[in-house]
Amino acid sequence: MSELAVILLVVVVVLGIRKLPELTRSAGKAARIFKSETGALKERNSGGGPAGSDRIVQGTVVEEDTRSPRT
């Protein structure tokens, strides 16, 4: 707990007491945005399988030509 107090004291000294409310508001806003976006991702991927399992990609296997060196 004392480490947190030291970090908070350093932030107050570096930024000044006037910038602290603005900093906390922007940090809270960023946390709310992050939380809503992660919730949206979990909701979108909760279709029962791993992410992207509803899309099938077809392709062909290509073997590398080792006869001629690349320049």
Coordinates of N, CA, C and O in Angstrom, one line a residue, residues 2-17 19-20 23:
S2 N 2.0 1.2 0.6 CA 2.9 2.4 0.7 C 3.5 2.7 -0.7 O 3.7 3.8 -1.0
E3 N 3.7 1.6 -1.5 CA 4.2 1.9 -2.8 C 3.2 2.7 -3.7 O 3.6 3.6 -4.4
L4 N 1.9 2.4 -3.5 CA 0.8 3.1 -4.2 C 0.8 4.6 -3.8 O 0.6 5.4 -4.6
A5 N 1.0 4.8 -2.5 CA 1.1 6.2 -2.0 C 2.2 6.9 -2.6 O 2.1 8.1 -2.9
V6 N 3.4 6.3 -2.7 CA 4.6 6.9 -3.3 C 4.3 7.2 -4.8 O 4.7 8.3 -5.2
I7 N 3.7 6.3 -5.5 CA 3.5 6.5 -6.9 C 2.5 7.7 -7.1 O 2.7 8.6 -7.9
L8 N 1.4 7.7 -6.2 CA 0.5 8.8 -6.3 C 1.1 10.2 -6.0 O 0.8 11.2 -6.6
L9 N 2.0 10.2 -5.0 CA 2.7 11.4 -4.7 C 3.6 11.9 -5.8 O 3.6 13.1 -6.1
V10 N 4.3 11.0 -6.5 CA 5.1 11.3 -7.6 C 4.3 11.9 -8.8 O 4.6 12.9 -9.4
V11 N 3.1 11.3 -9.0 CA 2.2 11.7 -10.1 C 1.7 13.2 -9.7 O 1.7 14.0 -10.6
V12 N 1.4 13.4 -8.5 CA 0.9 14.7 -8.1 C 2.0 15.8 -8.3 O 1.8 16.9 -8.8
V13 N 3.2 15.4 -7.9 CA 4.3 16.3 -8.0 C 4.7 16.6 -9.4 O 4.9 17.8 -9.8
V14 N 4.7 15.6 -10.3 CA 5.1 15.7 -11.7 C 4.0 16.5 -12.5 O 4.3 17.4 -13.2
L15 N 2.8 16.1 -12.3 CA 1.7 16.7 -13.1 C 1.1 18.0 -12.5 O 0.5 18.8 -13.1
G16 N 1.2 18.1 -11.2 CA 0.6 19.2 -10.5 C -0.8 18.9 -10.1 O -1.5 18.0 -10.7
I17 N -1.3 19.5 -9.1 CA -2.6 19.2 -8.5 C -3.7 19.6 -9.4 O -4.8 19.0 -9.4
K19 N -3.9 19.2 -12.7 CA -4.1 18.3 -13.8 C -4.7 16.9 -13.3 O -5.1 16.1 -14.1
L20 N -4.7 16.7 -12.0 CA -5.1 15.4 -11.5 C -6.5 15.0 -11.8 O -6.8 13.9 -12.2
L23 N -6.8 14.0 -15.4 CA -6.2 12.7 -15.6 C -7.1 11.6 -15.2 O -7.2 10.6 -15.9

